[in-house]
Short mmCIF file of C-alpha atoms in Angstrom, two decimals:
data_model
loop_
_atom_site.label_atom_id
_atom_site.label_comp_id
_atom_site.label_asym_id
_atom_site.label_seq_id
_atom_site.Cartn_x
_atom_site.Cartn_y
_atom_site.Cartn_z
CA MET F 1 136.74 56.76 141.86
CA THR F 2 137.58 60.20 143.21
CA GLY F 3 135.44 63.27 142.70
CA PHE F 4 136.31 66.65 141.27
CA PRO F 5 137.19 69.35 143.84
CA ARG F 6 134.94 72.37 143.31
CA ARG F 7 137.96 74.68 143.32
CA ASP F 8 139.43 72.80 140.36
CA GLY F 9 136.58 71.28 138.39
CA ILE F 10 136.58 70.39 134.72
CA ALA F 11 135.28 73.06 132.35
CA VAL F 12 133.66 72.26 129.01
CA THR F 13 135.16 74.98 126.81
CA GLY F 14 134.28 73.70 123.34
CA ILE F 15 131.57 71.64 121.65
CA GLY F 16 131.51 70.09 118.18
CA LEU F 17 128.66 68.00 116.75
CA VAL F 18 128.02 66.12 113.52
CA THR F 19 124.69 64.33 113.85
CA PRO F 20 121.60 63.33 111.89
CA ALA F 21 120.03 66.50 113.32
CA GLY F 22 122.60 68.64 111.50
CA ILE F 23 126.24 69.42 110.90
CA GLY F 24 127.35 71.73 113.69
CA THR F 25 126.23 72.39 117.23
CA LYS F 26 123.69 75.13 116.42
CA LYS F 27 121.85 73.06 113.81
CA THR F 28 121.82 69.95 115.99
CA TRP F 29 120.60 71.80 119.08
CA ALA F 30 117.84 73.59 117.14
CA ARG F 31 116.46 70.37 115.67
CA VAL F 32 116.69 68.49 118.96
CA CYS F 33 114.80 71.29 120.72
CA ALA F 34 112.19 71.25 117.94
CA GLY F 35 111.73 67.50 118.52
CA GLU F 36 112.03 66.95 114.77
CA ALA F 37 112.88 63.29 114.14
CA THR F 38 115.39 62.33 111.44
CA ALA F 39 114.64 58.66 110.71
CA ALA F 40 113.93 57.80 107.06
CA ASP F 41 114.11 54.98 104.54
CA ASP F 42 117.74 54.38 103.55
CA PRO F 43 118.36 53.27 99.94
CA THR F 44 121.75 51.82 100.90
CA LEU F 45 119.91 49.30 103.11
CA ALA F 46 117.24 48.41 100.56
CA GLY F 47 116.31 44.72 100.51
CA LEU F 48 117.58 44.09 104.05
CA PRO F 49 115.30 43.09 106.95
CA VAL F 50 115.33 46.71 108.17
CA SER F 51 116.00 49.63 105.83
CA LEU F 52 115.57 52.59 108.20
CA SER F 53 118.35 54.82 109.45
CA CYS F 54 119.25 58.29 110.69
CA ARG F 55 121.95 59.68 108.40
CA VAL F 56 124.03 62.83 108.79
CA PRO F 57 122.51 65.15 106.16
CA ASP F 58 124.56 66.58 103.29
CA PHE F 59 127.92 65.55 104.71
CA ASP F 60 130.73 66.23 102.23
CA PRO F 61 134.22 65.62 103.66
CA ARG F 62 135.71 67.88 100.98
CA ARG F 63 133.83 70.78 102.58
CA GLN F 64 133.50 69.73 106.21
CA VAL F 65 136.98 68.26 106.87
CA ARG F 66 140.05 70.45 106.78
CA GLY F 67 143.37 69.18 105.54
CA PRO F 68 144.52 67.14 102.55
CA ARG F 69 142.97 63.92 101.24
CA PRO F 70 139.95 63.52 103.56
CA TRP F 71 138.78 60.73 101.23
CA GLN F 72 141.49 58.51 102.72
CA HIS F 73 139.59 58.30 106.02
CA ASP F 74 136.65 56.15 106.94
CA ARG F 75 133.40 58.02 107.46
CA PHE F 76 133.64 57.74 111.25
CA THR F 77 137.03 59.48 111.19
CA GLN F 78 135.69 62.18 108.88
CA PHE F 79 132.88 62.83 111.36
CA ALA F 80 135.36 62.97 114.24
CA LEU F 81 137.63 65.41 112.43
CA ALA F 82 134.75 67.73 111.57
CA ALA F 83 133.36 67.68 115.12
CA ALA F 84 136.79 68.21 116.68
CA GLN F 85 137.51 71.16 114.42
CA GLU F 86 134.30 72.84 115.53
CA ALA F 87 135.00 72.09 119.21
CA VAL F 88 138.53 73.49 119.10
CA ASP F 89 137.37 76.62 117.26
CA ASP F 90 134.54 77.04 119.78
CA ALA F 91 137.04 76.84 122.64
CA GLY F 92 139.09 79.65 121.08
CA LEU F 93 142.15 77.45 120.75
CA ASP F 94 144.77 77.45 118.00
CA PRO F 95 146.55 74.12 117.42
CA THR F 96 149.43 75.92 115.73
CA ALA F 97 150.10 77.85 118.93
CA TRP F 98 149.49 75.41 121.77
CA LEU F 99 152.07 73.15 123.44
CA GLY F 100 151.14 69.87 121.75
CA SER F 101 152.76 67.68 124.39
CA ARG F 102 150.14 68.94 126.88
CA VAL F 103 147.13 68.14 124.66
CA ALA F 104 145.41 64.75 124.90
CA VAL F 105 142.99 63.12 122.47
CA ILE F 106 140.56 60.45 123.68
CA LEU F 107 137.98 59.17 121.22
CA GLY F 108 135.46 56.39 121.65
CA SER F 109 133.95 54.18 118.96
CA ALA F 110 132.00 50.94 118.98
CA ALA F 111 133.08 49.67 115.55
CA GLY F 112 135.76 51.94 114.09
CA GLY F 113 135.94 51.96 110.31
CA ILE F 114 133.45 49.14 109.81
CA GLY F 115 132.20 50.67 106.54
CA THR F 116 135.66 50.50 105.02
CA TYR F 117 136.10 46.92 106.17
CA GLU F 118 132.78 45.83 104.67
CA ASP F 119 133.52 47.57 101.35
CA GLN F 120 136.99 46.07 101.04
CA HIS F 121 135.83 42.61 102.09
CA ARG F 122 133.19 42.64 99.34
CA LYS F 123 135.88 43.71 96.88
CA PHE F 124 138.21 40.95 98.08
CA LEU F 125 135.53 38.29 97.58
CA ALA F 126 134.46 39.65 94.19
CA THR F 127 137.77 40.46 92.51
CA GLY F 128 140.62 39.11 94.64
CA ALA F 129 143.46 40.31 96.83
CA ARG F 130 145.06 42.69 94.34
CA THR F 131 142.06 45.02 94.37
CA VAL F 132 142.03 45.56 98.15
CA SER F 133 143.12 49.11 99.02
CA PRO F 134 146.44 49.51 100.86
CA LEU F 135 144.60 52.14 102.92
CA THR F 136 142.22 49.55 104.38
CA LEU F 137 143.87 49.12 107.77
CA PRO F 138 144.67 52.84 108.36
CA ALA F 139 141.00 53.57 107.65
CA PHE F 140 139.48 50.59 109.48
CA LEU F 141 141.42 50.26 112.74
CA PRO F 142 139.29 51.69 115.58
CA ASN F 143 142.14 53.77 117.07
CA MET F 144 142.79 55.59 113.82
CA ALA F 145 140.24 58.36 114.39
CA ALA F 146 142.07 59.34 117.58
CA GLY F 147 145.37 59.07 115.72
CA GLN F 148 144.15 61.21 112.83
CA LEU F 149 142.80 63.81 115.26
CA ALA F 150 146.19 63.96 116.94
CA ILE F 151 147.87 64.51 113.57
CA ALA F 152 145.39 67.17 112.48
CA LEU F 153 145.53 69.01 115.81
CA ARG F 154 149.26 68.55 116.52
CA ALA F 155 148.35 66.87 119.80
CA LYS F 156 151.32 64.94 121.21
CA GLY F 157 150.05 64.06 124.67
CA PRO F 158 148.18 60.83 125.51
CA VAL F 159 146.17 59.67 122.47
CA LEU F 160 143.70 56.94 123.38
CA HIS F 161 140.77 54.96 121.99
CA THR F 162 137.95 53.82 124.28
CA ALA F 163 135.60 50.95 123.45
CA THR F 164 132.62 50.33 125.74
CA ALA F 165 130.07 49.82 122.96
CA CYS F 166 127.36 52.50 123.06
CA ALA F 167 128.93 54.07 126.15
CA SER F 168 132.29 54.60 124.38
CA GLY F 169 131.99 58.37 123.90
CA ALA F 170 131.04 58.90 127.55
CA THR F 171 133.91 56.66 128.66
CA ALA F 172 136.24 58.88 126.63
CA LEU F 173 135.04 61.93 128.56
CA ILE F 174 135.62 60.19 131.89
CA THR F 175 139.11 59.20 130.75
CA ALA F 176 139.82 62.77 129.70
CA ALA F 177 138.78 64.08 133.10
CA LEU F 178 141.05 61.57 134.84
CA LEU F 179 143.99 62.62 132.65
CA LEU F 180 143.38 66.29 133.42
CA HIS F 181 143.19 65.66 137.15
CA SER F 182 146.30 63.49 137.08
CA GLY F 183 148.27 66.30 135.45
CA ALA F 184 148.98 64.23 132.33
CA CYS F 185 147.60 66.99 130.09
CA ASP F 186 146.24 70.53 130.20
CA ILE F 187 143.72 70.25 127.35
CA ALA F 188 141.71 67.17 126.43
CA ILE F 189 139.88 66.73 123.12
CA ALA F 190 137.41 63.94 123.89
CA GLY F 191 134.28 62.35 122.49
CA GLY F 192 133.01 59.62 120.22
CA ALA F 193 132.32 58.81 116.58
CA ASP F 194 130.70 55.96 114.70
CA ALA F 195 129.40 55.25 111.21
CA MET F 196 127.68 51.90 111.62
CA VAL F 197 124.87 52.45 109.14
CA THR F 198 126.19 49.65 106.95
CA PRO F 199 124.54 46.58 105.41
CA MET F 200 126.23 44.13 107.79
CA CYS F 201 125.60 46.15 110.94
CA ALA F 202 121.97 46.79 110.00
CA THR F 203 121.45 43.11 109.25
CA ALA F 204 123.13 41.98 112.46
CA PHE F 205 121.07 44.30 114.64
CA ALA F 206 117.91 43.29 112.78
CA ARG F 207 118.66 39.61 113.34
CA MET F 208 118.91 40.36 117.06
CA GLY F 209 115.48 41.99 116.98
CA ALA F 210 116.92 45.30 118.18
CA LEU F 211 115.76 47.59 115.35
CA SER F 212 112.42 49.25 114.76
CA ARG F 213 110.53 47.83 111.79
CA ARG F 214 108.16 50.76 111.42
CA HIS F 215 108.66 50.96 107.66
CA ASP F 216 105.15 52.32 107.14
CA ASP F 217 106.01 55.48 109.15
CA PRO F 218 109.80 55.84 109.40
CA VAL F 219 109.90 59.31 110.93
CA THR F 220 108.14 58.01 114.08
CA ALA F 221 110.19 54.81 114.34
CA SER F 222 112.45 56.02 117.15
CA ARG F 223 110.07 56.64 120.05
CA PRO F 224 111.86 56.30 123.41
CA PHE F 225 109.71 55.33 126.40
CA ASP F 226 106.55 55.24 124.27
CA ALA F 227 104.20 52.31 124.85
CA ASP F 228 104.40 51.39 121.14
CA ARG F 229 108.19 51.44 120.80
CA ASP F 230 109.59 48.45 118.91
CA GLY F 231 113.34 49.05 118.66
CA PHE F 232 115.96 51.67 117.90
CA VAL F 233 116.92 53.29 114.60
CA LEU F 234 120.54 52.86 113.54
CA ALA F 235 122.34 56.20 113.23
CA GLU F 236 125.75 57.78 112.71
CA GLY F 237 127.66 60.85 113.85
CA ALA F 238 130.22 62.32 116.21
CA GLY F 239 130.40 64.50 119.29
CA VAL F 240 133.59 66.08 120.62
CA LEU F 241 134.12 68.25 123.71
CA VAL F 242 137.13 70.29 124.76
CA LEU F 243 137.81 69.85 128.47
CA GLU F 244 140.16 71.92 130.61
CA ARG F 245 140.75 72.37 134.29
CA HIS F 246 138.50 75.13 135.60
CA THR F 247 141.41 77.30 136.79
CA ASP F 248 143.18 77.02 133.41
CA ALA F 249 140.02 77.91 131.50
CA VAL F 250 139.39 80.96 133.68
CA SER F 251 142.99 82.14 133.44
CA ARG F 252 142.93 82.18 129.64
CA GLY F 253 139.44 83.71 129.48
CA ALA F 254 137.99 80.67 127.71
CA PRO F 255 134.28 80.27 127.06
CA ARG F 256 132.76 77.84 129.57
CA HIS F 257 129.58 76.05 128.56
CA ALA F 258 129.27 74.03 131.76
CA GLU F 259 131.30 72.11 134.31
CA LEU F 260 131.79 68.36 134.34
CA ALA F 261 131.04 67.91 138.03
CA GLY F 262 131.27 64.13 138.38
CA TYR F 263 130.91 60.76 136.78
CA GLY F 264 130.11 57.14 137.47
CA ALA F 265 131.06 53.97 135.62
CA SER F 266 129.96 50.41 136.34
CA ALA F 267 129.09 47.05 134.82
CA ASP F 268 126.10 44.73 135.09
CA ALA F 269 128.22 41.55 135.04
CA HIS F 270 125.01 39.92 133.88
CA ARG F 271 124.59 39.10 130.15
CA PRO F 272 126.30 40.28 126.96
CA VAL F 273 123.42 42.15 125.32
CA SER F 274 120.53 42.44 127.78
CA PRO F 275 120.51 44.66 130.88
CA ASP F 276 120.30 43.33 134.38
CA PRO F 277 116.53 43.40 134.95
CA GLY F 278 117.10 44.81 138.42
CA GLY F 279 119.16 47.68 136.99
CA HIS F 280 121.89 47.24 139.61
CA GLY F 281 124.75 48.34 137.36
CA LEU F 282 123.05 51.53 136.19
CA ARG F 283 122.09 52.38 139.77
CA LEU F 284 125.73 52.00 140.83
CA ALA F 285 126.82 54.40 138.09
CA LEU F 286 124.11 56.93 139.01
CA TYR F 287 125.02 56.92 142.69
CA GLU F 288 128.74 57.19 141.88
CA ALA F 289 128.10 60.18 139.61
CA LEU F 290 126.16 61.84 142.41
CA ARG F 291 128.85 61.03 144.96
CA THR F 292 131.67 62.46 142.84
CA ALA F 293 129.57 65.56 142.14
CA ASP F 294 128.99 65.95 145.89
CA ALA F 295 125.25 65.82 145.21
CA THR F 296 122.11 63.92 146.14
CA PRO F 297 119.18 62.79 143.97
CA LEU F 298 117.28 65.89 145.13
CA ASP F 299 119.91 68.11 143.46
CA VAL F 300 119.28 66.69 139.97
CA ASP F 301 116.93 68.80 137.86
CA HIS F 302 117.35 67.16 134.44
CA LEU F 303 118.47 63.82 133.03
CA ASN F 304 119.28 62.82 129.47
CA ALA F 305 118.37 59.13 129.44
CA HIS F 306 120.02 56.41 127.38
CA GLY F 307 116.46 55.82 126.14
CA THR F 308 117.10 53.64 123.10
CA SER F 309 113.43 52.97 122.17
CA THR F 310 113.79 49.24 122.77
CA PRO F 311 111.18 47.62 125.01
CA LEU F 312 113.59 46.13 127.55
CA ASN F 313 116.13 48.97 127.87
CA ASP F 314 113.56 51.70 128.36
CA ARG F 315 111.58 49.73 130.92
CA THR F 316 114.70 48.85 132.93
CA GLU F 317 116.08 52.40 132.81
CA ALA F 318 112.71 53.91 133.81
CA ASP F 319 112.51 51.56 136.76
CA VAL F 320 116.01 52.54 137.90
CA LEU F 321 115.22 56.24 137.61
CA HIS F 322 112.07 55.80 139.66
CA ARG F 323 114.00 53.91 142.36
CA VAL F 324 116.77 56.50 142.54
CA PHE F 325 114.73 59.70 142.23
CA GLY F 326 111.23 58.72 143.39
CA GLY F 327 107.99 60.20 142.10
CA ALA F 328 109.12 63.83 141.95
CA GLY F 329 112.27 63.23 139.97
CA PRO F 330 114.07 65.34 137.39
CA SER F 331 112.77 66.17 133.95
CA VAL F 332 113.78 63.34 131.60
CA THR F 333 114.62 63.45 127.90
CA SER F 334 115.84 60.93 125.37
CA THR F 335 117.28 62.77 122.40
CA LYS F 336 117.46 59.50 120.43
CA GLY F 337 113.89 60.22 119.37
CA VAL F 338 115.45 62.84 117.09
CA THR F 339 118.90 61.45 116.29
CA GLY F 340 118.37 57.70 116.44
CA HIS F 341 121.07 55.63 118.09
CA THR F 342 124.53 56.82 117.05
CA MET F 343 126.19 53.88 118.79
CA GLY F 344 129.68 54.67 120.15
CA ALA F 345 129.12 58.36 119.46
CA ALA F 346 125.91 58.48 121.50
CA GLY F 347 127.49 59.06 124.91
CA ALA F 348 129.48 62.05 123.66
CA ILE F 349 126.68 63.54 121.55
CA GLU F 350 124.24 63.25 124.43
CA ALA F 351 126.80 64.66 126.88
CA ALA F 352 127.09 67.68 124.60
CA LEU F 353 123.30 68.04 124.45
CA THR F 354 123.16 67.81 128.24
CA VAL F 355 125.79 70.55 128.49
CA LEU F 356 123.65 72.70 126.19
CA ALA F 357 120.57 71.99 128.32
CA VAL F 358 122.48 73.23 131.37
CA GLU F 359 123.86 76.24 129.53
CA HIS F 360 120.47 77.31 128.14
CA GLN F 361 118.45 76.09 131.14
CA LEU F 362 116.24 74.27 128.66
CA ALA F 363 115.26 70.58 128.56
CA PRO F 364 114.63 69.29 125.01
CA PRO F 365 111.58 67.13 124.29
CA THR F 366 111.51 63.39 123.62
CA ALA F 367 110.39 63.12 120.00
CA ASN F 368 107.57 60.78 118.94
CA PHE F 369 106.31 60.13 122.44
CA ARG F 370 102.56 59.50 122.40
CA HIS F 371 101.53 57.66 125.55
CA HIS F 372 102.96 55.89 128.58
CA GLU F 373 102.80 52.23 129.37
CA PRO F 374 101.94 51.71 133.04
CA GLU F 375 105.47 50.67 134.03
CA LEU F 376 106.92 53.96 132.74
CA SER F 377 104.26 56.39 133.93
CA GLU F 378 106.32 57.71 136.85
CA LEU F 379 108.86 59.47 134.60
CA ASP F 380 108.59 63.24 134.25
CA LEU F 381 109.19 62.95 130.52
CA VAL F 382 109.59 66.17 128.53
CA THR F 383 107.35 65.86 125.48
CA GLY F 384 105.95 68.03 122.72
CA ALA F 385 108.09 71.12 123.27
CA PRO F 386 111.25 72.03 125.18
CA ARG F 387 110.73 72.89 128.84
CA ARG F 388 112.44 75.90 130.37
CA HIS F 389 113.24 75.42 134.04
CA PRO F 390 116.18 75.84 136.42
CA ILE F 391 118.84 73.15 135.92
CA ARG F 392 121.37 73.12 138.77
CA LEU F 393 122.67 69.64 137.97
CA ALA F 394 122.01 67.42 134.97
CA LEU F 395 122.96 63.81 134.33
CA SER F 396 123.57 61.98 131.06
CA ASN F 397 123.15 58.18 131.05
CA SER F 398 124.87 55.83 128.60
CA SER F 399 124.85 52.04 128.45
CA GLY F 400 126.32 49.47 126.10
CA PHE F 401 126.51 45.82 125.15
CA GLY F 402 128.72 44.00 127.60
CA GLY F 403 126.86 45.58 130.50
CA HIS F 404 128.73 48.91 130.49
CA HIS F 405 127.14 51.94 132.17
CA THR F 406 128.39 55.51 132.43
CA VAL F 407 126.75 58.55 133.97
CA LEU F 408 128.11 62.07 133.56
CA ALA F 409 127.08 64.99 135.81
CA PHE F 410 127.13 68.61 134.59
CA ARG F 411 126.65 71.90 136.45
CA PRO F 412 126.37 75.47 135.14
CA ALA F 413 129.75 77.12 134.72
CA THR F 414 130.84 79.20 137.70
#
């Protein structure tokens, strides 16, 4: 992989968020900084092995999604459309005025319109083929969120879907940066969306033993890096960033939240759903992100960890961070303590939160953390309240089933 020349880096000019912490970037950032967890009992999952989730609050596509017939879209596409609209507005861009052939859309998702598929499959089994909606495939196919974004935004450049499980949104951002540097586009709308809080997904994850079963105290169920963590909380949402070449952003006077300074991507090549216990793949991605950012571990002041709240992931990730950064490493946060695990959207949402940490020079806390287990005690975990300190370079880690790892590096805008 090649790095980003400092004279022509990648500027983050727009941010859009739809998360369990709130609809919109300001609401999400405020709740994440407050460390206010969102997990709760979910009536739609009642009677299943695990009935906890982190839902986007008060989402109404008739209000939050522009354009006709938003009900035709799966929930993950509705989230993506709402987040993209906010990001484009934040960037000061007008889709009716831009040259659409120079605008790319890259959106990641782990499961696409899985909610639509489950609903229509139940209908098929209960009442037969004639009752299945003709809109099933346009709503379900994983690439359709990217396609619908392109339609809504009049984007006629490369329109791509990325699928690297829970790293999908971060992979989309890497792909966007590569397209910008190749000259294939001038503006990239990139991120991730998922709506996997469904009966089948919740049951499947529960059967794997991946979900927290803290039904007696749902709000504390997602507790990354805590000694008493017992699994993640299934969540939904979307995060979308507008990326432009630094010189283009400056020339049009665009707002610049931060600079995407580098990235790393790797694979464990180990097992389908468990990380390499030695953390070799994640270390490769971390070192590649540092190399492409022309940085060393000593330059990193903050890191947004993948931090799922599962026993194995958190222990492996903590060990890798200790090996790479040593005892005096960066401040570390896992925002999944607030949002839960938004699956394919997580990499993009957490990239956006890392950008905001850089912009505000403020590291959010890890919600629900109570005490370390010995293996994790070396982390400089931000807990209790946000920590204000200089952030010259921040990293955002994402990992996914299949052994995927991505690391994104962000600097303050120059």
